Amino acid sequence: MATHPAITATGIKQPLTVINVPTRTPQGREVQVRVEWVPAAPLDVYQVDAGLMAEFPQCLGDSGAGTVVATGPEVQHLSTGDRVFGFFFHNAHEKGQQVYITAPEHLFGKVGPRHGSLRGCGDLPTNFCTSFYTLSDKLQLDLPWPRPASFTPSDVDRPILIWGAGSSVGHFAVQILKYWGYTNVLVTASSKHHEKLKAYGARHAFDYRDPNIVASITSCISDYVGSGNGGSLRVFDTITSKHSSLAPIAKIATLPGSIVAAVLPVVINPASDPAGLQLSADLAAEAEWAPGVQVHPVISYAYEANEFLRDHLQPDIMATLLAQGAIEPNKIRIVDGDSLLERATRAMEIMRSGTVSGERLVWRVWTAAEFPEY
Ligand SMILES: NC(=O)c1ccc[n+]([C@@H]2O[C@H](COP(=O)([O-])OP(=O)(O)OC[C@H]3O[C@@H](n4cnc5c(N)ncnc54)[C@H](OP(=O)(O)O)[C@@H]3O)[C@@H](O)[C@H]2O)c1
């Protein structure tokens, strides 16, 4: 049986290791991709330090970019040699931090000459999908695809708050809203990101560390909320920290009919806290929500339940917006190391430290020098 190396977590807080895992031959509409770049993601830390959605030994990563090396007999849109990026998550064969993944073709977008570097594309899929799915499905915003010529959303001036727009998920959300024409987008982020976020389409930017942030945002939106000028508030919490995002949002989003969507898990304590990482899955219980406010947890793996998004989000919407320059990937920082294990371990340590700000860590999985046999 053919095998290949995979970064694997063997238990909670255990050092990462490399093991050889079976290489799945693509069936039906599956493609086999040699993974060249992966992003480091907060989920890596949640899995290794808290066992979130982990069954040890657990291979890590749900996003990446690489080259198609084999296709199943029913594949329609991809060919051997295509460069692709993808968000893949069904099973162990689809984890990104391994030399080969085998996954259905709808989980990939094709990287063309106008998409920029493969390493830059590797950052995109998970967080773009999360943002698009949340804005369209959970917050019920008007994002038709393809966007009709001269399109204006029916609630064009509805106030929409993106909490944590400095994050990878958040910065895609702001750009998506601009593309579809929403005009009253408010964001929270460190001040150093405000200029860039306004260029992406944010109308107002607030520093989430400001002790008066609840009053500042409430005052800003009072002109719009409930005035008939766009109606109630929509909030996308891209951070979901019990203390530093959910608590203030619960005080801001109080008008009945408002909708809050927040990515899971709820972070009670981050990994950088001396008390250690502590997570919760109970969004409703982790803040005092006002009556009449809808609160939706987001697990982006669920986007495939929407058949249109399943078929179009990665191969079509994401790939097209990136090629058009309507969506800009995050600034990237390359994590180097002499071996696959060294790169993965370094990336994990930086993610744990909580120092990533306005950038994405990316690192190489397959390299010709380290793995010439693949
Ligand atoms: N449930 C799902 O399906 C799903 C999918 C994707 C991601 N996620 C989760 O979404 C979260 C964000 O992921 P990511 O990859 O986008 O993270 P990321 O880019 O690594 O986020 C880092 C950013 O978070 C910002 N930040 C930290 N605390 C903040 C706070 N209290 N308020 C506002 N901003 C804050 C910082 O902004 P500044 O630089 O402005 O300080 C920093 O730039 C993670 O918890 C991840 O696990 C969940």
Short mmCIF file of C-alpha atoms and ligand atoms in Angstrom, two decimals:
data_model
loop_
_atom_site.label_atom_id
_atom_site.label_comp_id
_atom_site.label_asym_id
_atom_site.label_seq_id
_atom_site.Cartn_x
_atom_site.Cartn_y
_atom_site.Cartn_z
CA MET A 1 0.00 0.00 0.00
CA ALA A 2 1.30 3.46 -0.91
CA THR A 3 1.85 5.85 1.98
CA HIS A 4 3.02 9.43 2.50
CA PRO A 5 4.11 11.62 5.45
CA ALA A 6 1.52 13.53 7.49
CA ILE A 7 1.84 15.91 10.43
CA THR A 8 -0.01 14.23 13.27
CA ALA A 9 -1.03 15.18 16.81
CA THR A 10 -0.86 12.16 19.11
CA GLY A 11 -2.59 13.63 22.17
CA ILE A 12 -3.46 16.84 23.98
CA LYS A 13 -0.42 19.13 24.29
CA GLN A 14 1.84 16.40 22.90
CA PRO A 15 4.59 17.42 20.46
CA LEU A 16 3.64 17.07 16.81
CA THR A 17 5.03 14.09 14.97
CA VAL A 18 5.28 12.85 11.36
CA ILE A 19 3.77 9.47 10.52
CA ASN A 20 3.24 7.74 7.20
CA VAL A 21 -0.44 7.39 6.34
CA PRO A 22 -2.18 5.51 3.50
CA THR A 23 -2.42 7.38 0.19
CA ARG A 24 -5.97 7.12 -1.14
CA THR A 25 -6.37 6.55 -4.87
CA PRO A 26 -9.01 9.04 -6.10
CA GLN A 27 -12.46 7.54 -6.75
CA GLY A 28 -15.43 9.03 -8.62
CA ARG A 29 -15.15 12.83 -8.54
CA GLU A 30 -12.15 12.91 -6.19
CA VAL A 31 -8.78 14.42 -7.04
CA GLN A 32 -5.43 13.70 -5.43
CA VAL A 33 -3.41 16.85 -4.73
CA ARG A 34 0.22 17.19 -3.70
CA VAL A 35 0.07 19.82 -0.96
CA GLU A 36 2.68 22.53 -1.35
CA TRP A 37 1.55 25.35 0.99
CA VAL A 38 -0.71 25.40 4.03
CA PRO A 39 -1.76 28.20 6.36
CA ALA A 40 -1.42 27.95 10.13
CA ALA A 41 -4.88 28.32 11.67
CA PRO A 42 -6.26 28.86 15.18
CA LEU A 43 -8.01 25.47 14.85
CA ASP A 44 -4.59 23.75 14.85
CA VAL A 45 -4.01 25.05 18.38
CA TYR A 46 -7.55 24.26 19.54
CA GLN A 47 -7.12 20.66 18.36
CA VAL A 48 -3.71 20.06 19.88
CA ASP A 49 -4.15 22.01 23.12
CA ALA A 50 -7.80 21.28 23.86
CA GLY A 51 -8.68 18.26 21.71
CA LEU A 52 -11.39 20.17 19.80
CA MET A 53 -12.92 17.88 17.14
CA ALA A 54 -9.86 15.63 17.50
CA GLU A 55 -9.57 11.87 17.54
CA PHE A 56 -5.94 11.13 18.25
CA PRO A 57 -3.81 10.35 16.33
CA GLN A 58 -5.18 13.38 14.47
CA CYS A 59 -3.86 14.77 11.21
CA LEU A 60 -4.20 18.57 11.07
CA GLY A 61 -5.22 21.33 8.66
CA ASP A 62 -8.28 21.97 6.51
CA SER A 63 -6.90 24.31 3.87
CA GLY A 64 -4.03 24.53 1.42
CA ALA A 65 -2.75 24.83 -2.11
CA GLY A 66 -0.91 22.45 -4.40
CA THR A 67 -0.91 20.53 -7.67
CA VAL A 68 -3.35 17.88 -8.91
CA VAL A 69 -1.43 14.63 -9.43
CA ALA A 70 -4.31 12.19 -10.15
CA THR A 71 -8.03 12.36 -10.85
CA GLY A 72 -10.93 9.97 -10.32
CA PRO A 73 -12.84 8.62 -13.36
CA GLU A 74 -15.78 11.07 -12.99
CA VAL A 75 -13.83 14.30 -12.44
CA GLN A 76 -15.14 17.02 -14.77
CA HIS A 77 -13.36 20.29 -14.07
CA LEU A 78 -9.81 19.52 -12.96
CA SER A 79 -6.87 17.78 -14.65
CA THR A 80 -3.50 16.45 -13.61
CA GLY A 81 -1.06 19.35 -13.39
CA ASP A 82 -3.68 21.97 -12.39
CA ARG A 83 -2.68 24.22 -9.51
CA VAL A 84 -5.50 24.42 -6.96
CA PHE A 85 -6.45 25.79 -3.57
CA GLY A 86 -9.05 24.26 -1.32
CA PHE A 87 -10.92 23.95 1.98
CA PHE A 88 -11.37 20.24 2.75
CA PHE A 89 -12.57 18.66 5.94
CA HIS A 90 -14.55 15.42 5.62
CA ASN A 91 -12.02 12.86 6.86
CA ALA A 92 -8.34 12.06 7.43
CA HIS A 93 -7.58 11.85 3.69
CA GLU A 94 -8.56 15.50 3.40
CA LYS A 95 -6.32 17.03 6.05
CA GLY A 96 -3.97 19.65 4.64
CA GLN A 97 -0.78 19.03 6.59
CA GLN A 98 0.23 15.94 4.64
CA VAL A 99 2.01 15.40 1.35
CA TYR A 100 -1.11 14.17 -0.48
CA ILE A 101 -4.77 14.84 0.07
CA THR A 102 -7.59 13.10 -1.79
CA ALA A 103 -10.90 14.99 -1.81
CA PRO A 104 -13.94 15.78 -4.02
CA GLU A 105 -13.25 18.31 -6.78
CA HIS A 106 -15.91 20.77 -5.58
CA LEU A 107 -13.68 21.50 -2.59
CA PHE A 108 -11.08 23.14 -4.86
CA GLY A 109 -10.68 26.29 -6.91
CA LYS A 110 -8.29 26.40 -9.83
CA VAL A 111 -5.31 28.76 -9.53
CA GLY A 112 -4.88 30.63 -12.81
CA PRO A 113 -2.27 33.11 -14.03
CA ARG A 114 -4.21 36.03 -12.48
CA HIS A 115 -4.41 34.50 -9.01
CA GLY A 116 -0.93 35.32 -7.77
CA SER A 117 1.32 32.88 -5.96
CA LEU A 118 0.24 29.45 -4.79
CA ARG A 119 1.35 30.25 -1.27
CA GLY A 120 -0.88 33.36 -1.15
CA CYS A 121 -3.87 31.33 -2.38
CA GLY A 122 -3.39 28.74 0.36
CA ASP A 123 -4.64 31.19 2.93
CA LEU A 124 -7.89 31.90 1.19
CA PRO A 125 -10.28 28.94 1.15
CA THR A 126 -11.30 28.23 4.76
CA ASN A 127 -11.78 31.80 5.78
CA PHE A 128 -13.32 33.07 2.56
CA CYS A 129 -15.84 30.19 2.70
CA THR A 130 -16.54 30.93 6.36
CA SER A 131 -17.19 34.59 5.63
CA PHE A 132 -19.35 34.08 2.55
CA TYR A 133 -21.39 31.32 4.18
CA THR A 134 -21.95 33.38 7.34
CA LEU A 135 -22.93 36.58 5.55
CA SER A 136 -25.30 34.90 3.09
CA ASP A 137 -26.72 31.99 5.08
CA LYS A 138 -26.61 33.06 8.75
CA LEU A 139 -26.99 36.85 8.40
CA GLN A 140 -29.30 36.56 5.38
CA LEU A 141 -27.56 39.29 3.41
CA ASP A 142 -28.20 39.67 -0.28
CA LEU A 143 -25.19 38.19 -2.15
CA PRO A 144 -26.52 36.82 -5.47
CA TRP A 145 -24.10 34.98 -7.75
CA PRO A 146 -23.25 35.96 -10.35
CA ARG A 147 -23.79 39.53 -9.14
CA PRO A 148 -26.17 41.17 -11.64
CA ALA A 149 -24.94 44.30 -13.44
CA SER A 150 -25.71 47.48 -11.44
CA PHE A 151 -26.70 45.37 -8.44
CA THR A 152 -27.79 47.12 -5.22
CA PRO A 153 -28.82 45.04 -2.18
CA SER A 154 -32.41 45.60 -1.03
CA ASP A 155 -31.05 46.57 2.40
CA VAL A 156 -28.01 48.42 1.05
CA ASP A 157 -27.62 50.73 4.08
CA ARG A 158 -28.34 48.21 6.80
CA PRO A 159 -25.67 48.57 9.51
CA ILE A 160 -23.41 45.52 9.57
CA LEU A 161 -20.77 45.14 12.25
CA ILE A 162 -17.75 42.95 11.53
CA TRP A 163 -16.09 42.34 14.87
CA GLY A 164 -12.43 41.41 14.37
CA ALA A 165 -11.89 42.65 10.82
CA GLY A 166 -8.14 42.40 11.38
CA SER A 167 -8.49 38.62 11.37
CA SER A 168 -8.31 36.57 8.20
CA VAL A 169 -12.03 35.71 8.37
CA GLY A 170 -12.91 39.34 9.08
CA HIS A 171 -10.89 40.92 6.31
CA PHE A 172 -12.63 38.71 3.72
CA ALA A 173 -16.03 39.65 5.17
CA VAL A 174 -15.38 43.36 4.65
CA GLN A 175 -14.26 42.83 1.06
CA ILE A 176 -17.25 40.62 0.25
CA LEU A 177 -19.68 43.25 1.55
CA LYS A 178 -18.01 45.93 -0.57
CA TYR A 179 -18.26 43.80 -3.71
CA TRP A 180 -22.02 43.41 -3.25
CA GLY A 181 -22.44 47.10 -2.44
CA TYR A 182 -23.27 47.32 1.27
CA THR A 183 -22.56 50.85 2.47
CA ASN A 184 -22.86 50.85 6.28
CA VAL A 185 -20.13 48.44 7.32
CA LEU A 186 -18.62 49.02 10.75
CA VAL A 187 -15.51 47.16 11.85
CA THR A 188 -13.44 46.60 14.96
CA ALA A 189 -9.70 46.02 14.62
CA SER A 190 -6.41 47.38 15.94
CA SER A 191 -5.98 51.00 14.81
CA LYS A 192 -3.06 50.07 12.57
CA HIS A 193 -5.48 48.20 10.27
CA HIS A 194 -8.12 50.96 10.01
CA GLU A 195 -6.85 52.64 6.85
CA LYS A 196 -6.66 49.35 4.96
CA LEU A 197 -10.09 48.25 6.15
CA LYS A 198 -11.62 51.54 5.03
CA ALA A 199 -10.05 51.02 1.62
CA TYR A 200 -11.70 47.58 1.61
CA GLY A 201 -15.08 49.26 2.19
CA ALA A 202 -15.55 49.80 5.94
CA ARG A 203 -17.37 53.05 6.69
CA HIS A 204 -16.43 53.29 10.38
CA ALA A 205 -13.56 51.61 12.22
CA PHE A 206 -13.14 51.18 15.98
CA ASP A 207 -10.30 49.86 18.10
CA TYR A 208 -11.63 46.89 20.05
CA ARG A 209 -9.30 47.71 22.97
CA ASP A 210 -10.99 51.10 23.52
CA PRO A 211 -12.79 50.87 26.90
CA ASN A 212 -15.62 53.02 25.47
CA ILE A 213 -16.17 50.85 22.42
CA VAL A 214 -19.75 49.86 23.28
CA ALA A 215 -20.83 53.50 23.65
CA SER A 216 -18.93 54.57 20.53
CA ILE A 217 -20.48 51.91 18.29
CA THR A 218 -23.95 52.32 19.81
CA SER A 219 -23.82 56.05 19.16
CA CYS A 220 -22.56 55.53 15.62
CA ILE A 221 -25.31 53.10 14.64
CA SER A 222 -28.15 54.96 16.39
CA ASP A 223 -28.68 57.01 13.22
CA TYR A 224 -29.36 53.86 11.22
CA VAL A 225 -30.72 51.15 13.53
CA GLY A 226 -34.47 51.05 13.91
CA SER A 227 -34.94 54.22 11.88
CA GLY A 228 -36.38 52.38 8.92
CA ASN A 229 -33.14 53.16 7.16
CA GLY A 230 -31.97 49.61 6.80
CA GLY A 231 -33.57 48.22 9.94
CA SER A 232 -31.98 46.08 12.59
CA LEU A 233 -28.31 45.28 13.06
CA ARG A 234 -26.36 42.36 11.64
CA VAL A 235 -23.18 41.34 13.47
CA PHE A 236 -20.50 38.91 12.38
CA ASP A 237 -18.21 38.00 15.27
CA THR A 238 -15.10 36.57 13.60
CA ILE A 239 -13.30 36.19 16.96
CA THR A 240 -15.87 34.82 19.44
CA SER A 241 -14.01 35.64 22.60
CA LYS A 242 -16.32 35.40 25.62
CA HIS A 243 -14.84 38.49 27.24
CA SER A 244 -13.54 40.65 24.40
CA SER A 245 -16.08 40.19 21.63
CA LEU A 246 -19.29 38.43 22.77
CA ALA A 247 -19.69 40.56 25.90
CA PRO A 248 -19.53 43.93 24.07
CA ILE A 249 -21.57 42.64 21.11
CA ALA A 250 -24.36 41.52 23.45
CA LYS A 251 -24.55 45.12 24.72
CA ILE A 252 -24.54 46.61 21.20
CA ALA A 253 -26.96 44.24 19.43
CA THR A 254 -30.04 44.77 21.57
CA LEU A 255 -32.73 45.73 19.07
CA PRO A 256 -35.21 42.86 18.48
CA GLY A 257 -34.72 41.44 15.02
CA SER A 258 -30.97 41.89 15.12
CA ILE A 259 -28.95 38.84 14.10
CA VAL A 260 -25.55 37.89 15.48
CA ALA A 261 -23.46 35.12 13.88
CA ALA A 262 -20.28 34.02 15.62
CA VAL A 263 -17.66 31.46 14.61
CA LEU A 264 -17.28 28.54 16.97
CA PRO A 265 -15.65 27.78 19.32
CA VAL A 266 -16.20 30.40 22.01
CA VAL A 267 -12.76 31.20 23.42
CA ILE A 268 -13.00 31.63 27.19
CA ASN A 269 -9.19 31.83 27.63
CA PRO A 270 -6.77 31.96 24.69
CA ALA A 271 -3.77 29.61 24.51
CA SER A 272 -1.49 32.55 25.41
CA ASP A 273 -3.28 32.95 28.78
CA PRO A 274 -1.29 31.54 31.73
CA ALA A 275 -4.47 29.69 32.79
CA GLY A 276 -4.34 27.77 29.50
CA LEU A 277 -6.71 27.43 26.56
CA GLN A 278 -10.37 27.08 27.51
CA LEU A 279 -13.15 26.73 24.92
CA SER A 280 -16.92 26.43 24.89
CA ALA A 281 -19.44 25.42 22.23
CA ASP A 282 -22.41 27.12 23.90
CA LEU A 283 -22.76 30.48 22.21
CA ALA A 284 -26.19 31.16 23.68
CA ALA A 285 -24.96 30.66 27.23
CA GLU A 286 -21.69 32.59 27.04
CA ALA A 287 -23.23 36.09 26.84
CA GLU A 288 -26.36 37.86 28.05
CA TRP A 289 -28.33 38.23 24.82
CA ALA A 290 -31.23 40.66 24.67
CA PRO A 291 -34.71 39.23 24.00
CA GLY A 292 -35.58 39.07 20.31
CA VAL A 293 -31.97 38.92 19.13
CA GLN A 294 -31.14 35.85 17.04
CA VAL A 295 -27.77 34.27 17.78
CA HIS A 296 -26.26 31.79 15.32
CA PRO A 297 -23.13 29.69 15.87
CA VAL A 298 -21.09 29.18 12.70
CA ILE A 299 -19.42 25.91 11.72
CA SER A 300 -18.35 26.50 8.16
CA TYR A 301 -18.14 22.79 7.32
CA ALA A 302 -21.95 23.04 7.09
CA TYR A 303 -21.81 25.23 3.97
CA GLU A 304 -22.14 22.14 1.74
CA ALA A 305 -25.74 21.67 2.98
CA ASN A 306 -26.55 24.59 0.68
CA GLU A 307 -26.29 22.89 -2.74
CA PHE A 308 -25.62 26.12 -4.60
CA LEU A 309 -22.74 27.03 -2.28
CA ARG A 310 -21.42 23.46 -2.40
CA ASP A 311 -21.12 23.58 -6.18
CA HIS A 312 -20.10 27.21 -6.65
CA LEU A 313 -18.40 28.64 -3.59
CA GLN A 314 -14.88 27.27 -4.03
CA PRO A 315 -14.64 26.41 -7.75
CA ASP A 316 -16.44 29.50 -8.99
CA ILE A 317 -17.21 32.41 -6.60
CA MET A 318 -13.92 32.39 -4.71
CA ALA A 319 -11.76 31.71 -7.77
CA THR A 320 -13.49 34.43 -9.82
CA LEU A 321 -13.35 37.15 -7.16
CA LEU A 322 -9.70 36.45 -6.53
CA ALA A 323 -8.86 36.56 -10.25
CA GLN A 324 -10.79 39.83 -10.64
CA GLY A 325 -8.87 41.40 -7.75
CA ALA A 326 -12.17 41.94 -5.88
CA ILE A 327 -10.74 39.91 -3.00
CA GLU A 328 -7.22 40.33 -1.72
CA PRO A 329 -5.63 37.49 0.29
CA ASN A 330 -4.02 38.28 3.61
CA LYS A 331 -0.50 39.51 3.91
CA ILE A 332 1.52 36.35 4.40
CA ARG A 333 4.50 35.45 6.59
CA ILE A 334 6.46 32.36 5.61
CA VAL A 335 7.46 30.01 8.42
CA ASP A 336 10.73 28.34 7.47
CA GLY A 337 12.36 25.21 8.80
CA ASP A 338 14.66 22.45 7.57
CA SER A 339 12.01 19.75 7.80
CA LEU A 340 8.25 19.33 7.55
CA LEU A 341 8.09 18.70 11.29
CA GLU A 342 10.19 21.76 12.11
CA ARG A 343 8.01 24.05 10.01
CA ALA A 344 4.78 22.66 11.49
CA THR A 345 6.08 22.92 15.05
CA ARG A 346 7.30 26.50 14.59
CA ALA A 347 4.01 27.57 13.06
CA MET A 348 2.13 25.99 15.98
CA GLU A 349 4.30 27.81 18.53
CA ILE A 350 3.70 31.19 16.88
CA MET A 351 -0.06 30.56 16.73
CA ARG A 352 -0.07 29.64 20.43
CA SER A 353 1.69 32.88 21.35
CA GLY A 354 -1.29 34.95 20.11
CA THR A 355 1.00 37.39 18.28
CA VAL A 356 -0.37 36.97 14.76
CA SER A 357 -1.90 40.30 13.69
CA GLY A 358 -3.17 41.19 10.23
CA GLU A 359 -1.20 38.44 8.53
CA ARG A 360 -1.33 34.75 7.79
CA LEU A 361 1.42 32.28 8.60
CA VAL A 362 2.04 29.89 5.72
CA TRP A 363 4.50 27.03 5.42
CA ARG A 364 5.58 24.41 2.95
CA VAL A 365 4.44 20.80 3.17
CA TRP A 366 5.89 19.03 0.11
CA THR A 367 9.23 20.25 -1.23
CA ALA A 368 11.20 18.57 -3.99
CA ALA A 369 14.35 18.70 -1.87
CA GLU A 370 12.81 16.99 1.18
CA PHE A 371 10.46 14.56 -0.56
CA PRO A 372 11.85 13.83 -4.05
CA GLU A 373 10.05 10.46 -4.08
CA TYR A 374 6.60 12.16 -4.12
N1 LIG B 1 -16.30 27.79 13.13
C1 LIG B 1 -15.74 27.87 11.95
O1 LIG B 1 -16.22 27.29 10.99
C2 LIG B 1 -14.50 28.69 11.76
C3 LIG B 1 -13.93 28.79 10.50
C4 LIG B 1 -12.80 29.62 10.34
C5 LIG B 1 -12.28 30.27 11.46
N2 LIG B 1 -12.85 30.10 12.68
C6 LIG B 1 -12.36 30.78 13.87
O2 LIG B 1 -12.39 32.17 13.59
C7 LIG B 1 -11.43 32.80 14.42
C8 LIG B 1 -10.59 33.71 13.53
O3 LIG B 1 -9.82 32.91 12.65
P1 LIG B 1 -8.72 33.60 11.74
O4 LIG B 1 -8.02 32.52 11.06
O5 LIG B 1 -9.36 34.67 10.95
O6 LIG B 1 -7.81 34.22 12.87
P2 LIG B 1 -6.53 35.15 12.77
O7 LIG B 1 -6.42 35.80 11.43
O8 LIG B 1 -5.36 34.38 13.26
O9 LIG B 1 -6.91 36.24 13.87
C9 LIG B 1 -5.93 37.08 14.39
C10 LIG B 1 -6.59 38.44 14.55
O10 LIG B 1 -7.55 38.40 15.59
C11 LIG B 1 -7.79 39.74 15.96
N3 LIG B 1 -8.34 39.76 17.32
C12 LIG B 1 -7.93 39.06 18.39
N4 LIG B 1 -8.72 39.33 19.46
C13 LIG B 1 -9.64 40.22 19.04
C14 LIG B 1 -10.74 40.87 19.67
N5 LIG B 1 -11.04 40.66 20.94
N6 LIG B 1 -11.49 41.71 18.94
C15 LIG B 1 -11.21 41.94 17.63
N7 LIG B 1 -10.18 41.36 16.98
C16 LIG B 1 -9.41 40.51 17.69
C17 LIG B 1 -6.43 40.41 15.87
O11 LIG B 1 -6.73 41.64 15.27
P3 LIG B 1 -5.79 42.92 15.27
O12 LIG B 1 -4.63 42.57 14.39
O13 LIG B 1 -6.71 43.93 14.70
O14 LIG B 1 -5.40 43.18 16.69
C18 LIG B 1 -5.61 39.48 14.95
O15 LIG B 1 -5.19 40.13 13.77
C19 LIG B 1 -10.61 31.67 15.06
O16 LIG B 1 -11.10 31.46 16.37
C20 LIG B 1 -10.93 30.48 14.20
O17 LIG B 1 -10.79 29.25 14.85
C21 LIG B 1 -13.94 29.31 12.85
#
